[in-house]
Tab-separated table of C-alpha atoms and ligand atoms in Angstrom:
chain	number	residue	atom	x	y	z
A	1	MET	CA	22.480	28.740	-84.149
A	2	ASN	CA	21.767	25.524	-86.072
A	3	LEU	CA	18.139	24.855	-85.199
A	4	ASP	CA	18.238	21.348	-86.700
A	5	GLU	CA	20.576	20.198	-83.917
A	6	TYR	CA	17.743	20.642	-81.435
A	7	ARG	CA	15.351	17.707	-81.001
A	8	GLY	CA	12.978	16.471	-78.291
A	9	VAL	CA	10.439	17.861	-75.845
A	10	TRP	CA	11.466	18.468	-72.238
A	11	VAL	CA	9.463	19.092	-69.093
A	12	PHE	CA	10.953	20.527	-65.917
A	13	ILE	CA	9.733	18.284	-63.091
A	14	GLU	CA	9.263	20.246	-59.900
A	15	GLN	CA	9.508	18.470	-56.567
A	16	ARG	CA	9.074	19.805	-53.067
A	17	ASP	CA	10.420	17.857	-50.098
A	18	GLY	CA	10.977	14.921	-52.428
A	19	LYS	CA	7.325	14.864	-53.600
A	20	LEU	CA	6.313	15.592	-57.181
A	21	VAL	CA	4.347	18.784	-57.774
A	22	ASP	CA	1.261	17.995	-59.901
A	23	VAL	CA	1.986	20.526	-62.632
A	24	GLY	CA	4.991	18.482	-63.812
A	25	LEU	CA	2.729	15.481	-64.449
A	26	GLU	CA	0.166	17.723	-66.173
A	27	LEU	CA	2.911	19.002	-68.487
A	28	LEU	CA	4.022	15.461	-69.298
A	29	GLY	CA	0.501	14.990	-70.745
A	30	ALA	CA	0.813	18.110	-72.916
A	31	GLY	CA	4.446	17.292	-73.749
A	32	ARG	CA	3.515	13.750	-74.849
A	33	ASP	CA	1.098	15.196	-77.374
A	34	LEU	CA	3.735	17.603	-78.764
A	35	ALA	CA	6.436	14.905	-78.826
A	36	ASP	CA	4.156	12.452	-80.674
A	37	LYS	CA	3.300	15.079	-83.282
A	38	LEU	CA	7.009	15.849	-83.785
A	39	GLU	CA	7.972	12.147	-83.549
A	40	VAL	CA	10.587	12.803	-80.873
A	41	GLU	CA	11.220	11.733	-77.276
A	42	LEU	CA	9.579	13.269	-74.227
A	43	CYS	CA	12.064	13.835	-71.406
A	44	GLY	CA	11.688	14.936	-67.794
A	45	VAL	CA	14.345	16.978	-65.984
A	46	LEU	CA	14.415	16.164	-62.285
A	47	LEU	CA	16.674	17.802	-59.693
A	48	GLY	CA	16.793	17.096	-55.972
A	49	ASN	CA	18.341	14.988	-53.248
A	50	GLY	CA	17.239	11.338	-53.155
A	51	VAL	CA	14.702	11.871	-55.936
A	52	LYS	CA	15.831	9.338	-58.554
A	53	ASP	CA	13.063	6.869	-57.642
A	54	LEU	CA	10.418	9.425	-58.663
A	55	SER	CA	11.393	8.677	-62.286
A	56	SER	CA	9.102	5.615	-62.367
A	57	THR	CA	6.065	7.881	-61.832
A	58	LEU	CA	7.279	10.105	-64.668
A	59	PHE	CA	7.550	7.149	-67.047
A	60	GLU	CA	4.043	6.066	-66.104
A	61	HIS	CA	2.846	9.565	-67.004
A	62	GLY	CA	4.423	9.560	-70.467
A	63	ALA	CA	8.158	10.364	-70.175
A	64	ASP	CA	10.549	8.335	-72.348
A	65	LYS	CA	13.684	9.547	-70.543
A	66	VAL	CA	14.425	11.326	-67.296
A	67	TYR	CA	17.571	13.399	-66.779
A	68	VAL	CA	18.261	13.252	-63.038
A	69	ILE	CA	20.660	15.306	-60.938
A	70	ASP	CA	20.568	13.761	-57.490
A	71	ASP	CA	22.792	15.848	-55.231
A	72	PRO	CA	22.420	17.598	-51.832
A	73	VAL	CA	23.404	20.872	-53.538
A	74	VAL	CA	20.088	20.868	-55.470
A	75	GLU	CA	17.923	19.624	-52.595
A	76	GLN	CA	16.277	23.055	-52.288
A	77	TYR	CA	15.469	25.309	-55.220
A	78	ARG	CA	18.016	28.098	-55.697
A	79	THR	CA	18.150	30.130	-58.896
A	80	GLU	CA	21.939	29.967	-59.117
A	81	THR	CA	22.272	26.163	-58.895
A	82	TYR	CA	19.189	25.220	-60.884
A	83	MET	CA	19.951	27.716	-63.661
A	84	LYS	CA	23.504	26.367	-64.006
A	85	ALA	CA	22.469	22.701	-63.881
A	86	VAL	CA	19.525	23.038	-66.291
A	87	GLY	CA	21.461	25.400	-68.584
A	88	ASP	CA	24.287	22.816	-68.844
A	89	LEU	CA	21.785	20.059	-69.693
A	90	VAL	CA	20.220	22.218	-72.413
A	91	ARG	CA	23.640	22.979	-73.936
A	92	LYS	CA	24.595	19.301	-73.843
A	93	TYR	CA	21.380	17.626	-75.091
A	94	LYS	CA	19.703	20.445	-77.107
A	95	PRO	CA	15.930	20.020	-76.687
A	96	GLU	CA	13.677	21.891	-79.141
A	97	ILE	CA	10.817	22.561	-76.695
A	98	PHE	CA	11.059	23.004	-72.922
A	99	LEU	CA	8.007	23.387	-70.642
A	100	TYR	CA	7.914	24.586	-67.027
A	101	GLY	CA	5.023	24.940	-64.554
A	102	ALA	CA	4.076	28.575	-63.927
A	103	THR	CA	4.744	28.160	-60.203
A	104	ALA	CA	6.957	30.578	-58.262
A	105	ASN	CA	10.019	28.340	-58.797
A	106	GLY	CA	9.082	27.342	-62.353
A	107	LYS	CA	8.706	30.968	-63.448
A	108	ASP	CA	11.955	31.961	-61.773
A	109	LEU	CA	13.890	29.075	-63.315
A	110	ALA	CA	12.424	29.423	-66.825
A	111	SER	CA	13.356	33.090	-67.064
A	112	ALA	CA	16.848	32.424	-65.660
A	113	VAL	CA	17.444	29.566	-68.120
A	114	ALA	CA	16.148	31.728	-70.992
A	115	THR	CA	18.897	34.269	-70.273
A	116	GLU	CA	21.483	31.542	-69.627
A	117	VAL	CA	20.922	29.822	-73.009
A	118	MET	CA	19.869	33.000	-74.853
A	119	SER	CA	16.446	31.805	-75.957
A	120	GLY	CA	12.866	33.088	-75.749
A	121	LEU	CA	10.172	32.323	-73.182
A	122	THR	CA	6.388	32.656	-73.305
A	123	ALA	CA	4.978	33.127	-69.813
A	124	ASP	CA	1.670	31.861	-68.443
A	125	THR	CA	0.504	29.979	-71.522
A	126	THR	CA	-2.888	28.295	-71.537
A	127	LEU	CA	-2.824	26.491	-74.932
A	128	LEU	CA	0.029	24.523	-76.493
A	129	ASP	CA	0.373	23.266	-80.053
A	130	VAL	CA	3.006	22.774	-82.703
A	131	ASN	CA	3.388	23.441	-86.414
A	132	VAL	CA	4.923	20.099	-87.341
A	133	GLU	CA	6.117	21.099	-90.794
A	134	LYS	CA	8.109	24.084	-89.490
A	135	ARG	CA	8.801	22.458	-86.080
A	136	LEU	CA	7.524	25.667	-84.498
A	137	PHE	CA	6.040	25.541	-81.023
A	138	GLU	CA	2.816	27.573	-80.745
A	139	ALA	CA	2.369	28.875	-77.202
A	140	SER	CA	-0.889	30.782	-76.709
A	141	ARG	CA	-1.858	33.038	-73.826
A	142	PRO	CA	-4.428	35.760	-73.162
A	143	ALA	CA	-3.158	39.217	-74.161
A	144	PHE	CA	-4.395	42.809	-74.102
A	145	GLY	CA	-6.268	42.331	-70.839
A	146	GLY	CA	-7.554	38.948	-71.955
A	147	ASN	CA	-9.418	40.321	-74.966
A	148	ILE	CA	-7.461	38.210	-77.447
A	149	MET	CA	-5.443	35.018	-77.404
A	150	ALA	CA	-1.914	35.670	-78.679
A	151	THR	CA	0.084	32.793	-80.164
A	152	ILE	CA	3.769	33.417	-79.569
A	153	LEU	CA	6.521	31.820	-81.677
A	154	CYS	CA	10.246	31.609	-81.060
A	155	LYS	CA	11.562	31.305	-84.601
A	156	LYS	CA	15.289	31.879	-84.334
A	157	HIS	CA	16.392	30.412	-81.018
A	158	ARG	CA	16.209	27.086	-79.230
A	159	PRO	CA	14.840	25.680	-77.030
A	160	GLN	CA	11.367	27.158	-77.504
A	161	MET	CA	10.269	27.608	-73.892
A	162	ALA	CA	7.021	28.299	-72.041
A	163	THR	CA	5.635	28.342	-68.545
A	164	VAL	CA	2.156	26.833	-68.195
A	165	ARG	CA	-0.286	27.538	-65.402
A	166	PRO	CA	-1.051	24.648	-63.043
A	167	LYS	CA	-4.466	23.017	-63.580
A	168	VAL	CA	-4.865	24.317	-67.125
A	169	ILE	CA	-4.015	20.875	-68.539
A	170	ALA	CA	-5.484	17.639	-67.197
A	171	LYS	CA	-3.051	15.181	-65.616
A	172	PRO	CA	-2.711	12.140	-67.948
A	173	GLU	CA	-3.949	8.757	-66.755
A	174	PRO	CA	-0.926	6.805	-65.489
A	175	GLN	CA	0.039	3.682	-67.440
A	176	PRO	CA	1.222	1.267	-64.727
A	177	GLY	CA	4.378	-0.595	-65.647
A	178	ARG	CA	5.398	1.840	-68.426
A	179	THR	CA	9.172	2.396	-68.161
A	180	GLY	CA	11.944	4.475	-69.703
A	181	GLU	CA	15.571	5.433	-69.405
A	182	VAL	CA	17.135	7.278	-66.462
A	183	ILE	CA	20.150	9.403	-67.380
A	184	GLU	CA	22.113	10.452	-64.321
A	185	GLU	CA	23.959	13.731	-64.610
A	186	THR	CA	26.114	15.638	-62.145
A	187	ILE	CA	26.412	19.268	-61.150
A	188	THR	CA	29.825	20.898	-61.117
A	189	LEU	CA	28.921	23.545	-58.508
A	190	LYS	CA	29.828	22.831	-54.883
A	191	GLU	CA	28.072	24.219	-51.847
A	192	GLU	CA	31.130	26.367	-51.003
A	193	ASP	CA	31.022	27.998	-54.481
A	194	LEU	CA	27.496	29.330	-53.916
A	195	ARG	CA	26.555	32.830	-52.891
A	196	THR	CA	23.147	31.860	-51.442
A	197	LYS	CA	22.576	29.493	-48.528
A	198	VAL	CA	19.239	28.112	-47.402
A	199	LEU	CA	19.248	28.738	-43.656
A	200	ASN	CA	15.655	27.966	-42.842
A	201	ILE	CA	12.394	27.292	-44.653
A	202	VAL	CA	9.312	29.013	-43.282
A	203	ARG	CA	6.076	27.688	-44.748
A	204	ASN	CA	3.054	29.915	-45.226
A	205	ALA	CA	0.195	29.042	-42.941
A	206	LYS	CA	-2.350	26.810	-44.732
A	207	LYS	CA	-4.510	28.962	-46.988
A	208	ALA	CA	-7.914	29.690	-45.462
A	209	VAL	CA	-9.538	29.377	-48.889
A	210	ASN	CA	-8.303	26.604	-51.122
A	211	LEU	CA	-10.172	27.044	-54.386
A	212	GLU	CA	-7.711	24.923	-56.369
A	213	GLU	CA	-8.512	21.824	-54.293
A	214	ALA	CA	-12.291	22.392	-53.985
A	215	ASP	CA	-14.719	19.786	-55.355
A	216	VAL	CA	-17.670	22.165	-55.397
A	217	ILE	CA	-17.490	25.949	-55.849
A	218	VAL	CA	-20.390	28.371	-55.600
A	219	ALA	CA	-19.206	31.658	-57.099
A	220	ALA	CA	-20.729	35.098	-56.830
A	221	GLY	CA	-20.652	37.787	-59.501
A	222	LYS	CA	-21.598	41.439	-59.513
A	223	GLY	CA	-25.219	40.348	-60.101
A	224	VAL	CA	-25.492	39.559	-56.363
A	225	LYS	CA	-25.058	43.311	-55.871
A	226	ASP	CA	-24.246	43.731	-52.183
A	227	GLU	CA	-23.417	42.197	-48.814
A	228	LYS	CA	-26.904	40.681	-48.509
A	229	GLY	CA	-26.665	39.066	-51.961
A	230	PHE	CA	-23.204	37.720	-51.169
A	231	GLN	CA	-24.507	36.256	-47.912
A	232	MET	CA	-27.202	34.469	-49.948
A	233	VAL	CA	-24.469	32.819	-52.064
A	234	LYS	CA	-22.513	31.888	-48.939
A	235	GLU	CA	-25.574	30.133	-47.516
A	236	LEU	CA	-25.963	27.996	-50.630
A	237	ALA	CA	-22.250	27.172	-50.475
A	238	GLU	CA	-22.553	26.196	-46.823
A	239	VAL	CA	-25.442	23.802	-47.463
A	240	LEU	CA	-23.514	22.180	-50.341
A	241	ASN	CA	-20.309	22.067	-48.296
A	242	ALA	CA	-18.801	24.099	-51.121
A	243	THR	CA	-16.043	26.725	-51.315
A	244	VAL	CA	-17.076	30.296	-52.121
A	245	GLY	CA	-15.611	31.773	-55.305
A	246	ALA	CA	-16.027	35.253	-56.754
A	247	SER	CA	-15.465	37.373	-59.831
A	248	ARG	CA	-12.963	40.218	-59.704
A	249	ASP	CA	-15.743	42.803	-59.561
A	250	VAL	CA	-17.071	41.229	-56.368
A	251	VAL	CA	-13.595	41.318	-54.819
A	252	GLU	CA	-13.119	44.923	-55.915
A	253	ALA	CA	-16.495	45.826	-54.406
A	254	GLY	CA	-15.058	44.665	-51.063
A	255	LEU	CA	-17.541	41.796	-50.628
A	256	CYS	CA	-14.762	39.236	-50.131
A	257	LYS	CA	-10.997	38.869	-50.185
A	258	HIS	CA	-8.854	38.273	-53.274
A	259	GLU	CA	-8.204	34.673	-52.164
A	260	HIS	CA	-11.784	33.916	-53.377
A	261	GLN	CA	-11.189	35.302	-56.874
A	262	VAL	CA	-11.383	32.962	-59.843
A	263	GLY	CA	-9.884	33.902	-63.197
A	264	GLN	CA	-6.884	35.251	-64.998
A	265	THR	CA	-5.635	37.224	-62.011
A	266	GLY	CA	-7.117	34.844	-59.458
A	267	ALA	CA	-7.213	31.075	-59.074
A	268	THR	CA	-7.517	28.516	-61.875
A	269	VAL	CA	-10.008	25.934	-60.643
A	270	THR	CA	-11.176	22.486	-61.778
A	271	PRO	CA	-13.955	21.435	-59.365
A	272	LYS	CA	-16.512	18.723	-60.058
A	273	ILE	CA	-19.260	21.373	-59.897
A	274	TYR	CA	-18.969	25.154	-60.447
A	275	ILE	CA	-22.105	27.215	-59.840
A	276	ALA	CA	-21.766	30.761	-61.236
A	277	ILE	CA	-24.334	33.167	-59.824
A	278	GLY	CA	-24.744	36.622	-61.393
A	279	ILE	CA	-21.451	36.306	-63.322
A	280	SER	CA	-21.444	37.716	-66.858
A	281	GLY	CA	-18.774	35.349	-68.223
A	282	ALA	CA	-15.967	37.760	-69.159
A	283	VAL	CA	-13.047	35.904	-70.738
A	284	GLN	CA	-10.813	36.781	-67.780
A	285	HIS	CA	-13.202	34.919	-65.471
A	286	VAL	CA	-13.882	32.013	-67.818
A	287	VAL	CA	-10.174	31.130	-68.319
A	288	GLY	CA	-10.053	30.344	-64.613
A	289	MET	CA	-13.054	27.973	-64.436
A	290	GLN	CA	-13.720	26.594	-67.917
A	291	ASN	CA	-12.143	23.213	-67.115
A	292	SER	CA	-14.636	22.515	-64.299
A	293	GLU	CA	-16.388	19.173	-64.806
A	294	LEU	CA	-19.918	20.612	-64.571
A	295	ILE	CA	-20.709	24.309	-64.863
A	296	ILE	CA	-24.123	25.623	-63.855
A	297	ALA	CA	-24.819	29.315	-64.504
A	298	ILE	CA	-27.595	31.441	-63.047
A	299	ASN	CA	-28.095	34.802	-64.723
A	300	ASN	CA	-31.135	36.974	-65.509
A	301	ASP	CA	-29.745	37.910	-68.940
A	302	PRO	CA	-30.371	35.103	-71.480
A	303	ASP	CA	-27.552	36.493	-73.654
A	304	ALA	CA	-24.916	36.464	-70.902
A	305	ALA	CA	-21.618	35.005	-72.165
A	306	ILE	CA	-21.395	32.678	-69.154
A	307	PHE	CA	-24.031	30.477	-70.830
A	308	ASN	CA	-21.493	29.699	-73.580
A	309	ALA	CA	-19.194	28.157	-70.971
A	310	ALA	CA	-21.965	26.476	-68.919
A	311	HIS	CA	-23.259	22.924	-69.247
A	312	HIS	CA	-26.567	23.975	-67.649
A	313	GLY	CA	-27.988	27.485	-67.631
A	314	VAL	CA	-30.797	28.955	-65.560
A	315	VAL	CA	-32.216	32.293	-66.760
A	316	ALA	CA	-33.613	33.679	-63.522
A	317	ASP	CA	-33.328	36.367	-60.889
A	318	ALA	CA	-30.684	35.108	-58.455
A	319	PHE	CA	-32.566	36.685	-55.543
A	320	GLU	CA	-35.542	34.440	-56.272
A	321	ILE	CA	-33.922	31.171	-57.255
A	322	VAL	CA	-30.878	30.940	-54.975
A	323	PRO	CA	-32.823	30.954	-51.654
A	324	MET	CA	-35.188	28.345	-53.153
A	325	LEU	CA	-32.258	26.140	-54.181
A	326	THR	CA	-30.645	26.514	-50.758
A	327	GLU	CA	-33.868	25.434	-49.070
A	328	GLU	CA	-34.451	22.470	-51.386
A	329	PHE	CA	-30.858	21.236	-51.046
A	330	ARG	CA	-31.045	21.647	-47.268
A	331	LYS	CA	-34.198	19.497	-47.092
A	332	ALA	CA	-32.922	16.887	-49.550
A	333	LEU	CA	-29.556	16.510	-47.828
A	334	GLN	CA	-31.175	16.415	-44.384
A	335	SER	CA	-33.551	13.603	-45.319
A	336	GLU	CA	-30.693	11.764	-46.997
A	337	SER	CA	-28.563	11.877	-43.865
A	338	GLU	CA	-31.581	10.932	-41.662
A	339	ALA	CA	-32.098	7.919	-43.923
A	340	GLY	CA	-28.455	7.030	-43.249
A	341	GLY	CA	-27.387	7.916	-46.783
A	342	VAL	CA	-24.425	9.854	-47.992
A	343	THR	CA	-23.356	12.637	-45.702
A	344	SER	CA	-20.695	14.110	-47.947
A	345	HIS	CA	-22.626	16.816	-49.719
A	346	ALA	CA	-20.746	16.906	-53.018
B	1	LIG	P1	-20.601	41.902	-64.517
B	1	LIG	O1	-19.842	41.795	-65.775
B	1	LIG	O2	-21.076	43.237	-64.078
B	1	LIG	O3	-21.788	40.868	-64.585
B	1	LIG	C1	-22.851	40.786	-63.679
B	1	LIG	C2	-23.821	39.769	-64.237
B	1	LIG	O4	-24.859	39.575	-63.296
B	1	LIG	C3	-24.474	40.212	-65.550
B	1	LIG	O5	-24.315	39.191	-66.523
B	1	LIG	C4	-25.931	40.380	-65.189
B	1	LIG	O6	-26.810	39.977	-66.245
B	1	LIG	C5	-26.078	39.466	-64.004
B	1	LIG	N1	-27.127	39.856	-63.068
B	1	LIG	C6	-27.464	41.120	-62.636
B	1	LIG	N2	-28.486	41.056	-61.759
B	1	LIG	C7	-28.800	39.744	-61.630
B	1	LIG	C8	-29.774	39.044	-60.874
B	1	LIG	N3	-30.611	39.680	-60.059
B	1	LIG	N4	-29.843	37.698	-61.004
B	1	LIG	C9	-29.005	37.026	-61.839
B	1	LIG	N5	-28.065	37.640	-62.571
B	1	LIG	C10	-27.942	38.979	-62.465
B	1	LIG	N6	-12.518	39.050	-63.658
B	1	LIG	C11	-12.588	37.921	-62.927
B	1	LIG	O7	-13.681	37.468	-62.539
B	1	LIG	N7	-11.433	37.271	-62.555
B	1	LIG	C12	-10.199	37.679	-62.936
B	1	LIG	O8	-9.208	37.059	-62.557
B	1	LIG	C13	-10.117	38.862	-63.747
B	1	LIG	N8	-8.902	39.308	-64.157
B	1	LIG	C14	-8.873	40.411	-65.001
B	1	LIG	C15	-7.635	40.810	-65.518
B	1	LIG	C16	-7.583	41.898	-66.370
B	1	LIG	C17	-6.246	42.310	-66.906
B	1	LIG	C18	-8.779	42.583	-66.722
B	1	LIG	C19	-8.733	43.744	-67.667
B	1	LIG	C20	-9.987	42.186	-66.210
B	1	LIG	C21	-10.071	41.104	-65.341
B	1	LIG	N9	-11.283	40.668	-64.804
B	1	LIG	C22	-11.327	39.529	-64.067
B	1	LIG	C23	-12.519	41.472	-64.946
B	1	LIG	C24	-13.443	40.965	-66.025
B	1	LIG	O9	-13.115	41.557	-67.261
B	1	LIG	C25	-14.913	41.342	-65.709
B	1	LIG	O10	-14.993	42.739	-65.527
B	1	LIG	C26	-15.466	40.657	-64.459
B	1	LIG	O11	-15.232	39.265	-64.516
B	1	LIG	C27	-16.959	40.917	-64.388
B	1	LIG	O12	-17.441	40.431	-63.185
B	1	LIG	P2	-18.958	40.003	-63.033
B	1	LIG	O13	-19.293	38.973	-64.048
B	1	LIG	O14	-19.159	39.662	-61.607
B	1	LIG	O15	-19.748	41.387	-63.279
């Protein structure tokens, strides 16, 4: 393989029902940075039916080019069609780096394309960089149970590919009016050639707990100890109109369901305010909440690691301070709404 033939940074742009999935725009931000360092173009790869017009949003978020396959056969994601179409594009245009969102479809496609074009893939990366001199993509992810960050290189094959978790990278500010080039491509597969048919799409019921979309999260750690302590956290969350989060230990103790868990094996969250109560700050928890705008930690151990991630720290017994905070917020918000002020608690 002649590695020098491969140039450019690509991002797989996921769409559902003709609407862009945020992670694609987030990756255009990260991809722009890599492309600028390497002095190459940033390209989006967009497949769907009637999706060509979405390209303008991609240009505004940093893409220089968009490769579009607009065909009913790729309206819905299917491994067979997407792998063939994306694999053909890779063989034809030879990108050096290719990023995918670590969504269900993104993970499925990235691993299928990796086998199709015989290249490597780093899954679930959280940090992206590049060694410009060697043109080596540096994809980092937690390893060994999150105790170390491993930087994984793909030295002998191209493209160098990675999936990246949604919400790990901030969406770039759009630049209205920024434009680029649309390159329309076709797919050779026909519906009748395919072994899988989409007969019906059944959506999951809306998630009861939507941590990813929450503006304010009040999260409980093992320091809240039991059902009564967890209830105390829930009361504070209720007053603040916040969503309840939890560490894995709290979920494993049976105090709440896994859908509340924040961290490496739970949700990655980016609220405006994250209040961590009785959470030690293990790396596996912190990777899931470190991009919150404002982190407030309450812990009775002044050396707790959570204080390294927090913007404000309170060294106190949660059982003393949390009920006091709940009461004070309740009073303050009540008088605010009586005075006709803001009623949205965040
Ligand atoms: P602890 O570490 O037990 O911390 C409790 C904290 O409460 C302590 O800091 C203590 O000082 C404080 N405290 C005690 N009493 C009080 C009090 N009265 N007032 C105030 N503070 C008090 N963890 C996650 O959270 N999310 C994940 O997704 C996740 N994924 C993992 C994946 C793997 C592969 C592995 C190996 C681990 C994972 N973990 C995850 C577990 C993680 O390593 C920690 O064990 C866990 O986060 C610890 O939870 P905790 O902070 O609630 O409990």
